């Protein structure tokens, strides 16, 4: 990019219209705070220095932005309007000179190409200010673009201050601008808060610049969806729907089948290979899904990597897990952080796994809890098997070596190691380690009294 400006995100506002204890820019759209969407865009444009104006919920906003290296913050102590927010960056920006690109923390659907176009236009036009506009069927709530007879932008009127005639204008201010830094702060010094909201409006800068014969350019974005400002929960839902549609379309075009795409939610950070099938009700976040994997309805997959040809059956939940090729999980399985399934592993219904490895071809098909365990190759864990990994103070490890058969309704009280090829009979409570190829039975002795059932029931 030619201009290499600074990028400033305004994110100090309270977001009154959200009616929330959470700062507005931390409300999530497709599992990610609004601000992250804006910062992802900012960081995708090379050679920009990026800063954020924080104020309301400052600590939380700073903390939520920790993953963005080199990010700078400016503090707006009192939320007195967008012009005042920009002023908080004055000392820094005036040292930088050049141009600044200003984004809003609540306008999250902008495309990188559109921002690059804005910067190109700003430069080609040698503008002092470029302001992004679009036409809306319902412009209510947005600032309206005022143009003169020559169709030049001459000002912006906020909704609250507009005359009935001005409110009919369909061209709105998207809240995205590029300014020459020196001219911006010169104009900012001249604005007042004599308006309906008693705020210092950044939008007032436009009129001042025009009056002083500085070049102001309106850059019309043809796709109004991009400029949606999220002021309330209705717009939040609308934005999520638009983003969902964009992401889903991208995956479908890449060869992913979505059965009921309106009911599939994939975040912006997941990678999905061709011939994957994803069914309705599924949510996928920060995950990588290999070729020809099937994810059935109402599953949730988070921070996980799935290999090729994997099947995740209905209603399964996976977090920070690694699933090897051709493994089958579910229905209704719960894989908690640190679950690693190697190749062709089978995890059946109502099985919970935590911090455990299953090597190739092992199975836990029904109703089990496996925590802090290392399961060898071709191990069969019967129905209702439980690792007793927690003694109330510490977690302990269970090691089950290759080829072990564990009968149903067995428990292993960790720490314990079961040698390869052993056979654990049903109902066993194993408390001590056993060597390879052992047969282990521990269960109460059976008492049978023929004919006693009737007598017992009579009582
Ligand atoms: C603003 C514009 C409006 C435009 C709309 C586009 C002004 C005066 N109005 O209105 O013309 O159509 O965006 O979405 O600029 N903020 C601060 N400090 C403050 C106030 C706001 O940092 O004191 C931040 C907010 O966190 C938000 C952004 O600035 O990210 C915009 O503020 P908001 O209150 O949402 O402005 P709008 O009423 O939407
Ligand atoms: Ca807004």
Coordinates of C-alpha atoms in Angstrom, one line a residue, residues 66-428:
X66 CA -4.0 -9.1 24.1
X67 CA -3.5 -11.4 21.2
X68 CA -2.9 -8.5 18.8
X69 CA 0.8 -7.8 18.9
X70 CA 2.0 -4.2 18.7
X71 CA -1.5 -2.9 19.3
X72 CA -1.6 0.6 21.0
X73 CA -4.3 2.0 23.2
X74 CA -5.4 5.6 23.8
X75 CA -7.6 6.4 26.7
X76 CA -10.7 8.5 26.4
X77 CA -11.6 9.1 30.1
X78 CA -15.1 10.4 29.5
X79 CA -17.2 9.4 26.5
X80 CA -18.0 12.8 25.1
X81 CA -18.4 11.8 21.5
X82 CA -16.5 10.5 18.5
X83 CA -14.6 13.7 18.0
X84 CA -13.4 13.6 21.6
X85 CA -12.4 9.9 21.1
X86 CA -10.2 10.8 18.2
X87 CA -8.6 13.6 20.2
X88 CA -7.2 11.1 22.6
X89 CA -4.8 10.0 19.9
X90 CA -3.7 13.6 19.1
X91 CA -0.3 13.6 20.7
X92 CA 0.7 10.4 19.1
X93 CA -0.7 11.0 15.6
X94 CA 0.6 14.5 15.3
X95 CA 4.1 13.1 15.7
X96 CA 3.4 10.6 13.0
X97 CA 2.1 13.0 10.4
X98 CA 0.7 11.6 7.1
X99 CA -2.8 10.1 7.1
X100 CA -5.1 8.2 9.5
X101 CA -7.7 5.7 8.7
X102 CA -10.5 5.7 11.2
X103 CA -12.7 2.7 11.8
X104 CA -15.6 2.1 14.3
X105 CA -15.5 -0.8 16.7
X106 CA -19.1 -1.6 15.8
X107 CA -18.8 -1.7 12.0
X108 CA -17.4 -5.1 11.5
X109 CA -18.4 -6.4 8.1
X110 CA -16.1 -4.3 6.0
X111 CA -14.1 -6.1 3.3
X112 CA -10.4 -5.7 3.0
X113 CA -10.8 -4.9 -0.7
X114 CA -13.2 -2.1 0.1
X115 CA -10.8 -0.5 2.6
X116 CA -8.0 -0.8 0.1
X117 CA -10.3 1.0 -2.4
X118 CA -10.9 3.7 0.1
X119 CA -7.2 4.2 0.6
X120 CA -6.5 4.2 -3.1
X121 CA -9.3 6.8 -3.8
X122 CA -8.1 8.9 -0.9
X123 CA -4.6 9.0 -2.4
X124 CA -5.6 9.3 -6.1
X125 CA -7.9 12.3 -5.2
X126 CA -5.3 13.8 -3.0
X127 CA -8.1 14.2 -0.5
X128 CA -7.8 15.8 2.9
X129 CA -10.8 13.7 4.0
X130 CA -12.5 10.7 2.5
X131 CA -15.7 9.5 4.1
X132 CA -17.4 6.2 3.3
X133 CA -21.0 6.4 2.4
X134 CA -23.7 4.1 1.3
X135 CA -27.4 4.2 0.4
X136 CA -29.9 2.5 2.8
X137 CA -33.6 1.8 2.4
X138 CA -34.0 2.6 6.1
X139 CA -31.3 5.1 7.0
X140 CA -32.8 5.8 10.5
X141 CA -30.1 6.2 13.2
X142 CA -27.2 7.0 10.9
X143 CA -25.7 10.4 10.0
X144 CA -26.9 11.6 6.6
X145 CA -24.6 12.8 3.9
X146 CA -25.2 16.4 2.8
X147 CA -24.3 17.2 -0.8
X148 CA -24.4 20.5 -2.7
X149 CA -25.8 21.1 -6.2
X150 CA -22.5 19.8 -7.7
X151 CA -23.0 16.6 -5.7
X152 CA -20.0 17.3 -3.5
X153 CA -20.1 16.2 0.1
X154 CA -20.5 19.3 2.2
X155 CA -21.4 17.9 5.6
X156 CA -22.9 15.2 7.7
X157 CA -26.1 15.6 9.8
X158 CA -26.7 13.3 12.7
X159 CA -30.1 11.7 13.0
X160 CA -30.9 13.6 16.2
X161 CA -30.2 17.0 14.7
X162 CA -31.7 16.4 11.2
X163 CA -34.6 18.3 9.8
X164 CA -37.5 16.2 8.4
X165 CA -36.1 16.9 4.9
X166 CA -32.6 15.8 5.9
X167 CA -34.0 12.7 7.4
X168 CA -35.3 11.7 4.0
X169 CA -31.7 11.5 2.7
X170 CA -30.9 7.8 2.0
X171 CA -27.1 8.3 1.8
X172 CA -25.5 7.7 5.1
X173 CA -22.2 8.1 6.8
X174 CA -20.6 4.7 7.5
X175 CA -18.3 6.0 10.2
X176 CA -15.2 5.1 8.2
X177 CA -12.9 7.8 7.2
X178 CA -9.4 8.7 6.0
X179 CA -8.0 12.0 7.1
X180 CA -4.8 14.0 6.6
X181 CA -3.7 14.1 10.2
X182 CA -2.7 17.8 10.4
X183 CA -6.0 19.0 8.9
X184 CA -8.0 16.6 11.1
X185 CA -6.7 18.0 14.4
X186 CA -6.9 21.6 13.2
X187 CA -10.6 21.1 12.4
X188 CA -11.2 19.1 15.6
X189 CA -10.1 22.1 17.6
X190 CA -13.0 24.0 16.2
X191 CA -16.0 21.8 16.9
X192 CA -18.5 22.3 19.7
X193 CA -21.0 20.1 21.4
X194 CA -24.0 22.4 20.7
X195 CA -26.2 19.7 19.4
X196 CA -29.1 17.5 20.5
X197 CA -26.9 14.9 22.1
X198 CA -24.4 17.4 23.7
X199 CA -21.6 15.4 22.2
X200 CA -18.5 16.3 20.2
X201 CA -19.3 14.8 16.8
X202 CA -16.4 13.7 14.5
X203 CA -18.9 14.2 11.7
X204 CA -18.8 18.0 12.2
X205 CA -15.2 18.0 11.0
X206 CA -16.5 17.5 7.4
X207 CA -18.3 20.8 7.3
X208 CA -15.4 22.7 8.7
X209 CA -13.0 21.2 6.2
X210 CA -15.4 22.0 3.3
X211 CA -15.7 25.6 4.6
X212 CA -12.0 25.9 4.5
X213 CA -11.8 24.6 1.0
X214 CA -10.1 21.4 2.0
X215 CA -10.8 18.5 -0.3
X216 CA -13.5 16.2 1.0
X217 CA -14.4 13.1 -1.0
X218 CA -17.4 10.8 -0.5
X219 CA -16.5 7.2 -1.3
X220 CA -19.7 5.2 -2.0
X221 CA -19.6 1.6 -1.0
X222 CA -22.2 -0.2 -3.2
X223 CA -22.7 -3.0 -0.8
X224 CA -24.6 -1.5 2.1
X225 CA -24.2 -4.7 4.2
X226 CA -20.6 -3.9 4.8
X227 CA -21.3 -0.7 6.6
X228 CA -23.9 -2.0 9.1
X229 CA -23.3 -0.4 12.5
X230 CA -24.1 -2.6 15.4
X231 CA -25.8 -0.4 18.0
X232 CA -28.3 -2.8 19.4
X233 CA -29.1 -6.5 19.6
X234 CA -31.2 -6.4 16.5
X235 CA -28.3 -5.2 14.5
X236 CA -26.0 -7.7 16.2
X237 CA -28.2 -10.6 15.0
X238 CA -28.4 -9.0 11.6
X239 CA -24.6 -8.7 11.4
X240 CA -24.1 -12.3 12.5
X241 CA -26.5 -13.5 9.8
X242 CA -24.7 -11.6 7.1
X243 CA -21.3 -12.9 8.3
X244 CA -22.6 -16.4 8.6
X245 CA -23.9 -16.3 5.1
X246 CA -20.6 -15.0 3.7
X247 CA -18.5 -17.6 5.5
X248 CA -20.9 -20.4 4.6
X249 CA -20.9 -19.4 1.0
X250 CA -17.1 -19.4 1.0
X251 CA -17.0 -23.0 2.3
X252 CA -19.7 -24.2 0.0
X253 CA -17.8 -22.7 -3.0
X254 CA -14.8 -24.6 -1.7
X255 CA -16.6 -28.0 -1.9
X256 CA -18.1 -28.3 1.6
X257 CA -21.7 -29.5 1.9
X258 CA -23.8 -27.7 4.4
X259 CA -27.1 -29.4 5.2
X260 CA -29.2 -26.4 6.2
X261 CA -26.6 -23.6 5.9
X262 CA -28.8 -21.1 7.8
X263 CA -28.3 -23.3 10.8
X264 CA -24.6 -23.9 10.6
X265 CA -22.3 -21.4 12.3
X266 CA -18.6 -21.4 11.5
X267 CA -16.2 -18.7 12.7
X268 CA -13.8 -16.8 10.5
X269 CA -10.8 -18.8 11.7
X270 CA -11.8 -22.3 10.8
X271 CA -10.4 -24.3 7.9
X272 CA -12.6 -26.9 6.2
X273 CA -11.4 -29.2 3.5
X274 CA -13.5 -30.3 0.5
X275 CA -16.1 -33.0 0.7
X276 CA -16.8 -32.3 4.3
X277 CA -20.5 -32.5 5.2
X278 CA -21.8 -30.4 8.0
X279 CA -25.3 -30.8 9.3
X280 CA -27.7 -28.2 10.8
X281 CA -27.3 -26.9 14.3
X282 CA -23.5 -27.3 14.3
X283 CA -21.1 -24.7 15.6
X284 CA -17.5 -24.7 14.6
X285 CA -14.9 -22.4 16.1
X286 CA -11.1 -22.1 15.6
X287 CA -10.9 -25.6 14.1
X288 CA -9.5 -27.5 11.2
X289 CA -11.5 -30.2 9.5
X290 CA -10.0 -32.7 7.1
X291 CA -11.3 -34.0 3.8
X292 CA -14.6 -36.0 3.6
X293 CA -15.3 -35.7 7.3
X294 CA -19.0 -35.8 8.4
X295 CA -20.2 -33.7 11.2
X296 CA -23.8 -34.5 12.2
X297 CA -26.4 -32.2 13.6
X298 CA -26.1 -30.2 16.8
X299 CA -22.4 -30.8 17.3
X300 CA -20.0 -28.2 18.7
X301 CA -16.4 -28.2 17.7
X302 CA -14.0 -25.8 19.2
X303 CA -10.2 -25.3 18.9
X304 CA -9.9 -28.8 17.5
X305 CA -8.3 -30.6 14.6
X306 CA -10.1 -33.3 12.8
X307 CA -8.4 -35.6 10.3
X308 CA -9.9 -37.1 7.1
X309 CA -12.9 -39.3 6.9
X310 CA -13.8 -38.7 10.5
X311 CA -17.5 -39.0 11.6
X312 CA -18.8 -36.9 14.4
X313 CA -22.3 -38.1 15.2
X314 CA -25.2 -36.1 16.4
X315 CA -24.9 -33.8 19.4
X316 CA -21.2 -34.3 20.2
X317 CA -19.1 -31.6 21.8
X318 CA -15.3 -31.4 21.2
X319 CA -12.9 -28.9 22.7
X320 CA -9.2 -28.7 22.2
X321 CA -9.1 -32.2 20.8
X322 CA -7.3 -34.0 18.1
X323 CA -9.1 -36.6 16.0
X324 CA -7.2 -38.9 13.7
X325 CA -8.3 -40.1 10.3
X326 CA -11.3 -42.4 10.1
X327 CA -12.2 -42.1 13.8
X328 CA -15.9 -42.1 14.8
X329 CA -17.2 -40.0 17.7
X330 CA -20.7 -39.9 19.2
X331 CA -23.6 -39.6 19.2
X332 CA -23.6 -37.4 22.3
X333 CA -19.9 -37.8 23.1
X334 CA -18.0 -35.1 25.1
X335 CA -14.4 -34.7 24.3
X336 CA -12.8 -32.2 26.7
X337 CA -9.4 -30.5 26.3
X338 CA -6.5 -32.8 25.6
X339 CA -8.4 -35.6 24.1
X340 CA -6.3 -37.2 21.4
X341 CA -7.7 -40.0 19.2
X342 CA -5.2 -41.5 16.8
X343 CA -6.3 -43.5 13.7
X344 CA -9.6 -45.3 13.4
X345 CA -10.6 -44.8 17.1
X346 CA -14.3 -45.3 18.0
X347 CA -15.9 -43.3 20.8
X348 CA -19.6 -44.1 21.2
X349 CA -22.6 -42.5 22.9
X350 CA -22.3 -40.9 26.3
X351 CA -18.6 -41.2 26.6
X352 CA -16.6 -38.4 28.2
X353 CA -12.9 -38.1 27.6
X354 CA -10.4 -35.6 29.1
X355 CA -6.7 -35.3 28.6
X356 CA -6.3 -38.8 27.3
X357 CA -4.8 -40.5 24.3
X358 CA -6.4 -43.3 22.4
X359 CA -4.0 -45.1 20.1
X360 CA -5.0 -46.6 16.7
X361 CA -8.1 -48.8 16.6
X362 CA -9.1 -48.5 20.2
X363 CA -12.7 -48.3 21.3
X364 CA -14.9 -47.0 24.1
X365 CA -18.3 -47.5 22.7
X366 CA -20.8 -46.8 25.5
X367 CA -21.2 -44.7 28.7
X368 CA -17.7 -44.1 29.9
X369 CA -15.5 -41.6 31.6
X370 CA -11.8 -41.6 30.6
X371 CA -9.6 -39.0 32.2
X372 CA -5.8 -38.6 32.4
X373 CA -5.4 -41.9 30.6
X374 CA -3.1 -43.4 28.0
X375 CA -5.0 -46.1 26.0
X376 CA -2.8 -48.3 23.8
X377 CA -3.6 -49.8 20.3
X378 CA -6.7 -52.0 19.8
X379 CA -7.9 -51.7 23.3
X380 CA -11.6 -52.4 24.0
X381 CA -13.1 -50.5 26.8
X382 CA -16.5 -52.0 27.7
X383 CA -19.7 -50.3 28.5
X384 CA -19.6 -48.2 31.7
X385 CA -15.9 -48.2 32.1
X386 CA -14.6 -45.5 34.4
X387 CA -11.1 -44.2 35.2
X388 CA -11.1 -43.1 38.8
X389 CA -8.5 -40.4 38.2
X390 CA -9.2 -38.0 41.0
X391 CA -8.7 -38.8 44.7
X392 CA -10.1 -35.5 45.8
X393 CA -6.7 -33.8 45.9
X394 CA -4.7 -34.9 42.9
X395 CA -5.3 -36.3 39.4
X396 CA -3.7 -39.7 38.6
X397 CA -2.9 -41.5 35.4
X398 CA -4.3 -44.7 34.0
X399 CA -2.2 -46.5 31.5
X400 CA -3.8 -49.3 29.5
X401 CA -1.4 -51.0 27.1
X402 CA -2.0 -52.4 23.6
X403 CA -4.6 -55.1 23.0
X404 CA -6.2 -55.0 26.5
X405 CA -9.8 -56.0 26.8
X406 CA -11.8 -54.3 29.6
X407 CA -15.1 -55.9 30.4
X408 CA -18.2 -53.8 31.0
X409 CA -18.8 -51.9 34.3
X410 CA -15.2 -51.9 35.3
X411 CA -13.3 -49.2 37.1
X412 CA -9.6 -48.5 37.4
X413 CA -8.4 -46.6 40.5
X414 CA -5.5 -44.5 39.3
X415 CA -2.5 -44.5 39.3
X416 CA -2.5 -47.8 37.6
X417 CA -1.0 -49.6 34.6
X418 CA -2.5 -52.6 32.8
X419 CA 0.1 -54.6 30.9
X420 CA -0.5 -55.4 27.2
X421 CA -2.8 -58.2 26.2
X422 CA -4.5 -58.3 29.6
X423 CA -8.1 -59.3 30.1
X424 CA -10.2 -57.5 32.8
X425 CA -13.4 -59.3 33.6
X426 CA -16.7 -57.4 33.8
X427 CA -17.4 -55.7 37.1
X428 CA -13.8 -55.5 38.1

